[in-house]
mmCIF file of C-alpha atoms in Angstrom:
data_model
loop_
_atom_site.group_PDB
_atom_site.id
_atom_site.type_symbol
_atom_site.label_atom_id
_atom_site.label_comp_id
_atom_site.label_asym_id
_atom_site.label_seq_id
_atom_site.Cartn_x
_atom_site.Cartn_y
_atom_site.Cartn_z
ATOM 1 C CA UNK A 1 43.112 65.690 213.146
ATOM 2 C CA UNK A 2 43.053 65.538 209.614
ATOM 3 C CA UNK A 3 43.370 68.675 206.968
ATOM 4 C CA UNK A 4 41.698 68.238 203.833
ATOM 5 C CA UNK A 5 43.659 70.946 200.803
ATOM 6 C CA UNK A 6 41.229 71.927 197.549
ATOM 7 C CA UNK A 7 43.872 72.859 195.076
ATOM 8 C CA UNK A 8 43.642 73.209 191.028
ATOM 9 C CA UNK A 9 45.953 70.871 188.862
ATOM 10 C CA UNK A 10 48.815 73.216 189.394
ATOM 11 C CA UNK A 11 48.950 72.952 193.179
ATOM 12 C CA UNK A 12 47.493 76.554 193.513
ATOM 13 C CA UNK A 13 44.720 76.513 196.913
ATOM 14 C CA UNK A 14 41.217 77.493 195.428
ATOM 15 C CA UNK A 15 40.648 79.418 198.339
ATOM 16 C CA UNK A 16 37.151 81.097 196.846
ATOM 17 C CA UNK A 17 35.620 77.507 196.078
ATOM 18 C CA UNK A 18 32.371 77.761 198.356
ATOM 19 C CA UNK A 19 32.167 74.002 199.083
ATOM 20 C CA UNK A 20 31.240 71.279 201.313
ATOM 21 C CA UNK A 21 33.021 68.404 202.263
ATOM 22 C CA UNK A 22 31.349 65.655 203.039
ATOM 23 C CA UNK A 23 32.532 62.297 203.510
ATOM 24 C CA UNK A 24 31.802 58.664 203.758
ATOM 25 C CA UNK A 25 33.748 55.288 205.100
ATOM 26 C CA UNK A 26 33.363 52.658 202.450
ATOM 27 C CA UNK A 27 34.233 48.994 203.479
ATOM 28 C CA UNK A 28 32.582 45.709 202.390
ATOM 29 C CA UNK A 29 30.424 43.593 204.723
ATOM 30 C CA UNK A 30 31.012 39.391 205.167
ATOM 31 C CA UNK A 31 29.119 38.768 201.833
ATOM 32 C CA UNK A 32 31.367 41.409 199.969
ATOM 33 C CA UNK A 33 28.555 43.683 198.986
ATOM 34 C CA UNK A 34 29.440 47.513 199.746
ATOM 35 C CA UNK A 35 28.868 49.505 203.086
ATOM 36 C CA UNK A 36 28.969 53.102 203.592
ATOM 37 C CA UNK A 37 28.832 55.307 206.725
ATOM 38 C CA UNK A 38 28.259 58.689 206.871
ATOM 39 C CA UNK A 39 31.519 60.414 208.173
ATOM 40 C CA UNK A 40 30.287 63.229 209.837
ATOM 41 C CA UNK A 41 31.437 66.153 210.856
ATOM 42 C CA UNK A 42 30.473 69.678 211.811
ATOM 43 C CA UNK A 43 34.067 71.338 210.557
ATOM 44 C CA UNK A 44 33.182 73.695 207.369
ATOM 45 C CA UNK A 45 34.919 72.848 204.101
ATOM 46 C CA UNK A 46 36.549 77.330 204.806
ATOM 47 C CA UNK A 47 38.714 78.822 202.202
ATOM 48 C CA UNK A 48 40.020 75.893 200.192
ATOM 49 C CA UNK A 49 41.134 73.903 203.376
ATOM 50 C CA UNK A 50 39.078 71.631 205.831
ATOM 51 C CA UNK A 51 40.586 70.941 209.411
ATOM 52 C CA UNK A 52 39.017 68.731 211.760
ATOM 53 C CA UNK A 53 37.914 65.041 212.794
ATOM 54 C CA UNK A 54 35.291 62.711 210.651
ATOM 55 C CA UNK A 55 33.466 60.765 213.014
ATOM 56 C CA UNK A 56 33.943 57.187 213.241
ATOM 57 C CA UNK A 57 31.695 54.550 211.804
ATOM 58 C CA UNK A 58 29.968 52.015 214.536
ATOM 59 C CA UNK A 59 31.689 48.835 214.364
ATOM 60 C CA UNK A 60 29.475 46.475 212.685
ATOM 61 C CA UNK A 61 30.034 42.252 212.666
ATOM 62 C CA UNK A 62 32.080 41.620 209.474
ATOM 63 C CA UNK A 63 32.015 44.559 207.875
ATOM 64 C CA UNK A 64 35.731 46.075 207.101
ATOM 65 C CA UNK A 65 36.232 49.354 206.140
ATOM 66 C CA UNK A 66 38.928 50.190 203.881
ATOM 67 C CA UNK A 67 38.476 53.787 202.536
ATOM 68 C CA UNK A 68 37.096 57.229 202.982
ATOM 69 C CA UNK A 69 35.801 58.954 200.096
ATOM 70 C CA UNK A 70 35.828 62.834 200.109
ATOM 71 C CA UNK A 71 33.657 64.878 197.793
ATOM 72 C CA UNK A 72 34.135 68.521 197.565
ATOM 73 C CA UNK A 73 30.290 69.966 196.906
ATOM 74 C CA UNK A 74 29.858 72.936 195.577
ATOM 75 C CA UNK A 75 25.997 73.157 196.226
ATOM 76 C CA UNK A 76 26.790 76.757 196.624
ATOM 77 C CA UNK A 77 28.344 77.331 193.370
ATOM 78 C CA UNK A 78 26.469 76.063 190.113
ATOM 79 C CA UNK A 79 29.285 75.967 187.715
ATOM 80 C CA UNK A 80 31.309 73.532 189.018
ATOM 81 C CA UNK A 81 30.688 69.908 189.424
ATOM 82 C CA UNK A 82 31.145 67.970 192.212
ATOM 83 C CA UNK A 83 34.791 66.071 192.841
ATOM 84 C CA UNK A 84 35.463 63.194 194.994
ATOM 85 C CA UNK A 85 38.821 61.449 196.528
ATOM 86 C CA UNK A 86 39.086 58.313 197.562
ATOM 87 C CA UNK A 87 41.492 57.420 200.329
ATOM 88 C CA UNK A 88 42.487 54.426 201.838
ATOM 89 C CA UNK A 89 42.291 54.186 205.418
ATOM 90 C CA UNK A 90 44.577 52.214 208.460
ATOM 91 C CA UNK A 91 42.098 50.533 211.303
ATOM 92 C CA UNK A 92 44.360 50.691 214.639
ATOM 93 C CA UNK A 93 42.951 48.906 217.434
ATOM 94 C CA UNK A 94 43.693 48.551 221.063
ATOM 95 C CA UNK A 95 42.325 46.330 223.886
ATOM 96 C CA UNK A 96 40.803 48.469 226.829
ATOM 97 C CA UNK A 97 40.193 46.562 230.220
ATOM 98 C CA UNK A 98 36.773 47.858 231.793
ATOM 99 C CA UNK A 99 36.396 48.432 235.734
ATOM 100 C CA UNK A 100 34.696 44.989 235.551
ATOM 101 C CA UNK A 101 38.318 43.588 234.178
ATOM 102 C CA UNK A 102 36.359 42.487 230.865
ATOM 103 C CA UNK A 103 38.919 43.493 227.852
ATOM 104 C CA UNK A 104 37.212 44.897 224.907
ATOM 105 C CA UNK A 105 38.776 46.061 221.524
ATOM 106 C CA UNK A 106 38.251 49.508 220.602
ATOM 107 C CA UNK A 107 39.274 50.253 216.751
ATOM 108 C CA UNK A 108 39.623 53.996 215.066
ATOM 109 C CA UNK A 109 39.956 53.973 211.600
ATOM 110 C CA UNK A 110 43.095 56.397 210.700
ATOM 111 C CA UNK A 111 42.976 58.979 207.561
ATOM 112 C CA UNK A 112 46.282 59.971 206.174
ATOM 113 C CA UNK A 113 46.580 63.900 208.090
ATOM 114 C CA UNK A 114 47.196 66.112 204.986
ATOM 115 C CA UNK A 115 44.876 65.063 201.778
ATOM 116 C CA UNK A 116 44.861 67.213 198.489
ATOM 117 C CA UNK A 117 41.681 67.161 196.227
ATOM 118 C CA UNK A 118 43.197 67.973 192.910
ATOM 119 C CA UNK A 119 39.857 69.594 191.186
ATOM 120 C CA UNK A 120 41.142 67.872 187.751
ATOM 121 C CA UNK A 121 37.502 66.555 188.005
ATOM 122 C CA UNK A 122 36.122 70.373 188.391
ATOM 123 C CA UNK A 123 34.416 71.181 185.298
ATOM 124 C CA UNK A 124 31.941 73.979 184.207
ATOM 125 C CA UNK A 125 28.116 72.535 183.915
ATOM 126 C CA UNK A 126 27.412 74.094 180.234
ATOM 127 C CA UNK A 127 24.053 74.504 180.475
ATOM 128 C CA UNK A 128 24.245 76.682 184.113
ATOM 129 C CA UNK A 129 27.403 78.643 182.316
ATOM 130 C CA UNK A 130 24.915 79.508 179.458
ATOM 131 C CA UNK A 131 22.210 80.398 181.874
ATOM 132 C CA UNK A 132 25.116 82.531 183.130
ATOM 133 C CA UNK A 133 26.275 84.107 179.829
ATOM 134 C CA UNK A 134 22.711 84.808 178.922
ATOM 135 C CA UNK A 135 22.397 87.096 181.705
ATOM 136 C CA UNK A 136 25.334 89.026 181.699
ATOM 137 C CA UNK A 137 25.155 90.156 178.658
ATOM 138 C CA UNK A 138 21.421 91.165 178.906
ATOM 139 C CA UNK A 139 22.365 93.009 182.286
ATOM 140 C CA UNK A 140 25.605 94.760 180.124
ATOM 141 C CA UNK A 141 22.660 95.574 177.147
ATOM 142 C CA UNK A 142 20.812 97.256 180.044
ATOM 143 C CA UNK A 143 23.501 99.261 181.123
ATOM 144 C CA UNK A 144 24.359 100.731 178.117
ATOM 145 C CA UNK A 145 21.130 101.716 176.397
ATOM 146 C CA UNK A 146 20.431 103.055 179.923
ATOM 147 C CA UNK A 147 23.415 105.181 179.250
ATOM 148 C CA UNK A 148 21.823 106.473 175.898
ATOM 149 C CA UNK A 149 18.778 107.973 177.404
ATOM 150 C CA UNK A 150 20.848 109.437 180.108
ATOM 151 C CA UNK A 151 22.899 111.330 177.591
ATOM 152 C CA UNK A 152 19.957 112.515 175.750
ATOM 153 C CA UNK B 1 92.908 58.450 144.802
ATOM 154 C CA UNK B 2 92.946 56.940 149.009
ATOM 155 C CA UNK B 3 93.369 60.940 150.265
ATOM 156 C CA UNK B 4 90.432 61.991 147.864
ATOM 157 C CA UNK B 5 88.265 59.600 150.042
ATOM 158 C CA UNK B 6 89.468 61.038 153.041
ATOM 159 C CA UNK B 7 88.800 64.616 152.037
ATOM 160 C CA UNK B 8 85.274 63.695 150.791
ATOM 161 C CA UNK B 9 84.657 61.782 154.256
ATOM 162 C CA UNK B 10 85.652 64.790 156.483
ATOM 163 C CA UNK B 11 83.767 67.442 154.696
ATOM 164 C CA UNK B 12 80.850 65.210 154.433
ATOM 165 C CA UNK B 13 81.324 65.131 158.138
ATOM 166 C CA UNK B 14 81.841 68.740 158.808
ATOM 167 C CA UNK B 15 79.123 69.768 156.904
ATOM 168 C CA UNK B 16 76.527 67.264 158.840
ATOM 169 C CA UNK B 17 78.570 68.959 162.056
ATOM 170 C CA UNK B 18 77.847 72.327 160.863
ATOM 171 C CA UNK B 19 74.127 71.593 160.083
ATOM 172 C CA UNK B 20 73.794 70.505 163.646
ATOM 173 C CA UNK B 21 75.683 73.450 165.215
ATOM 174 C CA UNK B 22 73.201 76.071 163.132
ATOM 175 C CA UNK B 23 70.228 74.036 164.314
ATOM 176 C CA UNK B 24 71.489 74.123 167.622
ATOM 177 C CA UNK B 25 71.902 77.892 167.733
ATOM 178 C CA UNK B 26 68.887 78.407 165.976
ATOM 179 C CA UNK B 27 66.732 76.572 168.834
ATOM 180 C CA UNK B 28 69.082 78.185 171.438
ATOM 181 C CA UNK B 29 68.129 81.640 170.058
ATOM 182 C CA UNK B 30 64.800 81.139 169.600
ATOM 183 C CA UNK B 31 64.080 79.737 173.248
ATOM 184 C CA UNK B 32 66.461 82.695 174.354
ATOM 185 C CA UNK B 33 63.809 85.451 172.598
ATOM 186 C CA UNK B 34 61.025 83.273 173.920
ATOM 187 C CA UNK B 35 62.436 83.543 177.548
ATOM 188 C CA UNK B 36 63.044 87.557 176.916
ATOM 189 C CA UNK B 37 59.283 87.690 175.939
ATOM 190 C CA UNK B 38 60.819 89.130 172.669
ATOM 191 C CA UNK B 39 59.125 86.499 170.600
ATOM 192 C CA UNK B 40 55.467 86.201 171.516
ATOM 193 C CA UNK B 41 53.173 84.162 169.637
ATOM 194 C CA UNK B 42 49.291 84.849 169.645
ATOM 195 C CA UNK B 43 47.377 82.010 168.683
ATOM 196 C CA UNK B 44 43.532 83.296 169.147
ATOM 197 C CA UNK B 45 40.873 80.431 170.035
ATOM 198 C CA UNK B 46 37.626 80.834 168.491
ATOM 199 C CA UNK B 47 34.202 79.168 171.013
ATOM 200 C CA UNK B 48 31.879 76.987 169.427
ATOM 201 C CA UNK B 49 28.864 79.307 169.137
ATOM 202 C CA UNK B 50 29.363 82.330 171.348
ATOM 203 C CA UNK B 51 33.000 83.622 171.849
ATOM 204 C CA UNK B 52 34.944 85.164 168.945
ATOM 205 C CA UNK B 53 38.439 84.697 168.532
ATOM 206 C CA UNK B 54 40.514 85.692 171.356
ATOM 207 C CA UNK B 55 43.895 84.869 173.395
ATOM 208 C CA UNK B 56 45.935 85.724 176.765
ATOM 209 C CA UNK B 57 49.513 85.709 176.933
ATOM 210 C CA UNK B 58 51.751 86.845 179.381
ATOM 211 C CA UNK B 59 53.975 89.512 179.191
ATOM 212 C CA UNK B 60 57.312 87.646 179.925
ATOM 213 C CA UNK B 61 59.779 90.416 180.957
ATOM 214 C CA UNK B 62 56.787 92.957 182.387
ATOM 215 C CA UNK B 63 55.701 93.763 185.966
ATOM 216 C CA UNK B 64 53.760 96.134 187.599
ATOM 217 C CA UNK B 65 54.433 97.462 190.620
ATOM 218 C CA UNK B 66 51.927 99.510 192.564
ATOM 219 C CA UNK B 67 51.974 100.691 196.335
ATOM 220 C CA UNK B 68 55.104 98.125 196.763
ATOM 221 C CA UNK B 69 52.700 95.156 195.264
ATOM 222 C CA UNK B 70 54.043 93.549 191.927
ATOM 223 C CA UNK B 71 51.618 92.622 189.458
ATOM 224 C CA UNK B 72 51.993 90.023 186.628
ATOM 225 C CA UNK B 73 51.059 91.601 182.890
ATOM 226 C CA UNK B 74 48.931 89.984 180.346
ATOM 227 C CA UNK B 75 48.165 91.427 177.031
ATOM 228 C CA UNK B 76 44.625 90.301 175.169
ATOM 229 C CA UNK B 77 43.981 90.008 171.949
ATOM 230 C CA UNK B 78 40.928 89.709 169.902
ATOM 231 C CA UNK B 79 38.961 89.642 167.033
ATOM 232 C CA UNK B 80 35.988 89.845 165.346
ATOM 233 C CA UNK B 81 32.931 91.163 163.556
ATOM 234 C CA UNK B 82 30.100 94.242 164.712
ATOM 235 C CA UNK B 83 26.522 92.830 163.820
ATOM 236 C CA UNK B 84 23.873 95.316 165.450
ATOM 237 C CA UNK B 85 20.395 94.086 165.920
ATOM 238 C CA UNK B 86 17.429 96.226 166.073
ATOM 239 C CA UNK B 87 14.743 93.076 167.261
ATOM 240 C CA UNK B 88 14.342 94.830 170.538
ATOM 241 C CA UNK B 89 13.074 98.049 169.198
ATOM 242 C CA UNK B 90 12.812 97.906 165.411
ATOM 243 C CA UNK B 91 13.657 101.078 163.664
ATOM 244 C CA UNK B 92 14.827 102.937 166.152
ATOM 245 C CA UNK B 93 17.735 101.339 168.631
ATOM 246 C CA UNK B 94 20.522 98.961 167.216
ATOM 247 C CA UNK B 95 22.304 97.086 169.759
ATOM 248 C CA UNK B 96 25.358 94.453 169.496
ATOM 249 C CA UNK B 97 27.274 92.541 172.178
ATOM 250 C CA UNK B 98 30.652 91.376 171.138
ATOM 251 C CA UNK B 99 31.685 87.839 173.570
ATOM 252 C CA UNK B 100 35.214 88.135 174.111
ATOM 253 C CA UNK B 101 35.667 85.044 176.301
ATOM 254 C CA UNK B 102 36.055 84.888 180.439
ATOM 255 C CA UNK B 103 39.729 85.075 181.630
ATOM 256 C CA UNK B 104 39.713 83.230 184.597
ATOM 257 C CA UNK B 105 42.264 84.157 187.276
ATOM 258 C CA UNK B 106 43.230 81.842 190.298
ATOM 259 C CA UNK B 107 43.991 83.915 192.703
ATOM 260 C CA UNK B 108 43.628 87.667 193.172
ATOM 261 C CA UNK B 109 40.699 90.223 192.279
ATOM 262 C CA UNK B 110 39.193 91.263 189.259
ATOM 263 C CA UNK B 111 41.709 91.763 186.130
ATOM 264 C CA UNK B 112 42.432 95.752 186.029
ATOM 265 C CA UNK B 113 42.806 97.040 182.559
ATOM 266 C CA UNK B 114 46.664 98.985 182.214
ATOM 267 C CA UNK B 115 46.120 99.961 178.514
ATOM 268 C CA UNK B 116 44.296 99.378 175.391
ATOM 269 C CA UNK B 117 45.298 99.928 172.086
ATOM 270 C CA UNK B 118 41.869 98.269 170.627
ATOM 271 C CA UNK B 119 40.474 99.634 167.276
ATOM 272 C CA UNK B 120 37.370 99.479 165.503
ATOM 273 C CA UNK B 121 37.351 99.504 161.574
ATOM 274 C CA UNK B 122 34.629 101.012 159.468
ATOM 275 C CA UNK B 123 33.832 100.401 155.591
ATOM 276 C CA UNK B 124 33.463 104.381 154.269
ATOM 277 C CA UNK B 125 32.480 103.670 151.433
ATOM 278 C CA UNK B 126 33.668 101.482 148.671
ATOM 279 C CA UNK B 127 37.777 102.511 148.780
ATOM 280 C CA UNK B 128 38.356 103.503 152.810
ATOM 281 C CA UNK B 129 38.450 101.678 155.698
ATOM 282 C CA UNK B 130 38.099 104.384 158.968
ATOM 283 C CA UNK B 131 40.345 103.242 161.694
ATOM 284 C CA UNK B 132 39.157 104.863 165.546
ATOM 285 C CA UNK B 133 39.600 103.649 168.936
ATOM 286 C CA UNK B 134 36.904 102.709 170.853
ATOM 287 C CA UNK B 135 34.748 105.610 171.939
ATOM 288 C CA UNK B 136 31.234 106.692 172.722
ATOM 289 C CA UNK B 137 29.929 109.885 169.881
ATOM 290 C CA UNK B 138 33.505 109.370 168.291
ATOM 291 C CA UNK B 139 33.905 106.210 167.283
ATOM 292 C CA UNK B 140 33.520 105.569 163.098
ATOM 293 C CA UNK B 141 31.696 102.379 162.475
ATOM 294 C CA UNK B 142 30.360 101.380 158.812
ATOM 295 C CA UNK B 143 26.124 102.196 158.220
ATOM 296 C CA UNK B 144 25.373 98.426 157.996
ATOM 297 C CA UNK B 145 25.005 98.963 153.855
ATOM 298 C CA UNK B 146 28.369 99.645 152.794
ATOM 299 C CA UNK B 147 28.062 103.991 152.841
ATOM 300 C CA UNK B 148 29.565 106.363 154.333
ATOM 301 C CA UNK B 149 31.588 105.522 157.879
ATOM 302 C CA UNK B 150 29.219 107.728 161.062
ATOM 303 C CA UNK B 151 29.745 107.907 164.373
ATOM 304 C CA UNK B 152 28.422 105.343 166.955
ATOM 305 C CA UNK B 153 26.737 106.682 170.185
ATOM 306 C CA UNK B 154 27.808 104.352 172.131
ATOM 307 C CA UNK B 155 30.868 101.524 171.867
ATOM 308 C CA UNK B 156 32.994 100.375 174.581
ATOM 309 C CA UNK B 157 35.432 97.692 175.798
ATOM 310 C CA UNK B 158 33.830 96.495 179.510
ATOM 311 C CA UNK B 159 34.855 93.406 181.693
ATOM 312 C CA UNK B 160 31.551 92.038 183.574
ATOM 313 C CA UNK B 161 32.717 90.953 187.424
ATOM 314 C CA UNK B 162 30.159 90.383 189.498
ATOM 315 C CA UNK B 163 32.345 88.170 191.984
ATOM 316 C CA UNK B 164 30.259 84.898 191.491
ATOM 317 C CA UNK B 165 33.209 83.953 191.595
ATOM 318 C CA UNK B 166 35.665 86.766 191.716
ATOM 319 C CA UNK B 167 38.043 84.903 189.056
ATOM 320 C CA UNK B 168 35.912 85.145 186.196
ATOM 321 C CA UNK B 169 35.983 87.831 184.257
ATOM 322 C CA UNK B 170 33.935 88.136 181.056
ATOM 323 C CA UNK B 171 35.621 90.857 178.034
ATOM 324 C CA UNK B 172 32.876 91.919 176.170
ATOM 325 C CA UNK B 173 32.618 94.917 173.806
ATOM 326 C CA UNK B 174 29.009 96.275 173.878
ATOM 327 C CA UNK B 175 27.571 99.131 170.661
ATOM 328 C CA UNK B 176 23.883 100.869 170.958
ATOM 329 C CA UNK B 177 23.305 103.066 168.260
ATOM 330 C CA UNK B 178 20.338 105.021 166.593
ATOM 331 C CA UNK B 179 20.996 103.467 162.873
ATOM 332 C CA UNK B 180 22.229 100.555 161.804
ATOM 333 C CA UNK B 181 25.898 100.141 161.797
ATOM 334 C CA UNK B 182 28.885 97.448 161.577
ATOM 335 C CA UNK B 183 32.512 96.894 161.158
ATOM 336 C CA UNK B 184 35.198 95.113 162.918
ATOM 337 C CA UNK B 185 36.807 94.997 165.988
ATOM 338 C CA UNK B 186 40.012 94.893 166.676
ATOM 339 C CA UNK B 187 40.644 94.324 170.821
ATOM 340 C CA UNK B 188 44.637 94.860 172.488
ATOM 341 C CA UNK B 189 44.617 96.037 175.857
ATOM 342 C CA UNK B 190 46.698 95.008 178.772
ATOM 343 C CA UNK B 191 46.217 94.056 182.265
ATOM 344 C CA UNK B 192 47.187 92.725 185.525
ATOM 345 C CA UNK B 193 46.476 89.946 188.081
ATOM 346 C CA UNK B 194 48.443 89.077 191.179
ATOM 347 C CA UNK B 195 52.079 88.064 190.741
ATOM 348 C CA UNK B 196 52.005 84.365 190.026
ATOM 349 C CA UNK B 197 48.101 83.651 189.172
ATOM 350 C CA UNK B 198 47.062 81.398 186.595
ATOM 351 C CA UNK B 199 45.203 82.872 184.203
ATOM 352 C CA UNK B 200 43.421 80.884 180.963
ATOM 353 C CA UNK B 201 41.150 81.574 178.624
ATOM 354 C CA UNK B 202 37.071 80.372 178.106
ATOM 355 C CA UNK B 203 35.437 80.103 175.448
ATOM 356 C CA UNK B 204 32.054 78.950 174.441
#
């Protein structure tokens, strides 16, 4: 069981962030070119904090996987931009013996159980904030001259 | 001649000692009134293109306390300029839209205004300058041609929240009138977020 914290750059939990967490193992296969797996998992990214198992990656020959990489999305909310984590991962393994007395190794790769995305990397898309702007002050415009012919 | 040395040496070295001892109570005393949120400095940050001048600071040594819930205090200031634009019905309706900046608040709802001292000036004339809060029919804003100061219909300081997200809210001071007008603005109200938010400043 791993929990997953959004907090700003002052530690403070950004418990209004409407995001997504999705996640991926990275590793490298034998001829050192990059892997990644889809680390699924059904647990919603609620109120700044994200509780719950990624699924593991199927063992493939020679690949190694060394990290997990987190990215908070905020599909849902246009002015931010996405931010990932990267964190390094421990592969524990332990030999199982089958009813048929054949020995296989099973292997889970281990994330660290409390991880903090910092959203340093959370910044304001300028365009979608001007989009934004734009629009509230057109809808405050509204309000007001409607105000003017209700007076009259 | 040797004692004359001696003399010279130790005032030379009481008054470097002295210099240091004033500097050191000077800092002391300044940090102390900074602490005491009896020395408050407003530095207001101009945006690029959008946002006129404007600032946030927190009220050091003020809380609010309603229903048992205590409340941080934040006074903002700003500045700048009424230019009314009739382009949306020429002749007839002048409009203007003062961009105050977004506070953005981490935690907490909307920012509730406490008080608000803010001011509009008018030009009246060549030799007055009108002074009136802000106010629908009785606020005194300048004709847009340097006569006599009339009243705006309508002028007021609003803060746009429409909880996309809850912590931003946008300070905007919004004029419709029925002739062309100006003057300058003059915004100092207070308000107050949960106890221990963040709050900063946007500008654009």
């Amino acid at each position: 069981m791993a929990i997953v914290r959004l907090l700003n750059t002052a530690g403070t939990p950004l418990p209004r962030m409407v995001a997504a967490l999705k996640g991926n193992w990275i590793g490298v296969d034998s001829k050192g070119s990059e892997v990644r797996t889809e680390a699924v998992s059904k647990a919603e990214f609620s109120k700044g904090v994200w509780q719950g198992d990624f699924s593991q990656p199927e063992p493939k020959e020679g690949v190694t996987i060394s990290y997990l990489e987190l990215e908070a999305d905020f599909s849902d909310n246009t002015f931010y931009q996405d931010t990932r984590l990267k964190v390094k991962v421990k592969k524990e393994c332990e030999k199982v013996k089958g009813k048929d007395g054949k020995v296989t190794e099973i292997c889970r790769y281990i994330t660290p159980s409390d991880i903090s995305i910092f959203a340093t990397n959370i910044t304001r898309d300028a365009a979608q904030m001007n989009v934004r702007r734009e629009q509230i002050n057109s809808d405050i415009v509204a309000a007001a001259i409607k105000k003017v012919k209700e007076s009259k | 001649m040797a004692t004359g040395l001696k003399r010279s040496s130790i005032l030379t070295e009481f008054a470097s000692k002295r210099t240091q001892l004033w500097q050191y109570l000077n800092t002391s005393i300044d940090a102390f009134l900074k602490d005491a949120g009896l020395r408050t400095t407003a530095t207001l940050v101009e945006g690029a293109t959008n946002d006129w001048p404007c600032s946030a600071t927190k009220c050091a040594n003020e809380t609010y306390v309603r229903d048992g819930v205590t409340y941080d205090v934040w006074r903002y200031q700003a500045q700048g300029p009424l230019q009314a634009s009739d382009t949306a019905s020429p002749g007839v309706q002048w409009v203007s839209t003062n961009e105050f900046g977004t506070v953005n608040v981490s935690k907490g709802g909307a920012i509730e205004i406490i008080s608000d001292s803010s001011l509009v000036s008018a030009r009246d004339g060549a030799n007055t300058i009108d002074r009136t809060p802000l106010a629908n029919d009785a606020s005194l804003v300048g004709d847009g041609a340097g006569g006599a100061s009339q009243f705006i219909q309508i002028l007021y300081l609003t803060v746009y929240n429409d909880s996309a997200p809850l912590t931003e809210n946008w300070v905007r001071v919004q004029g419709v009138n029925n002739a062309d007008y100006d003057g300058n603005l003059n915004i100092d109200f207070k308000f107050i977020v949960e106890q221990g938010a963040t709050v900063e400043v946007t500008v654009s």
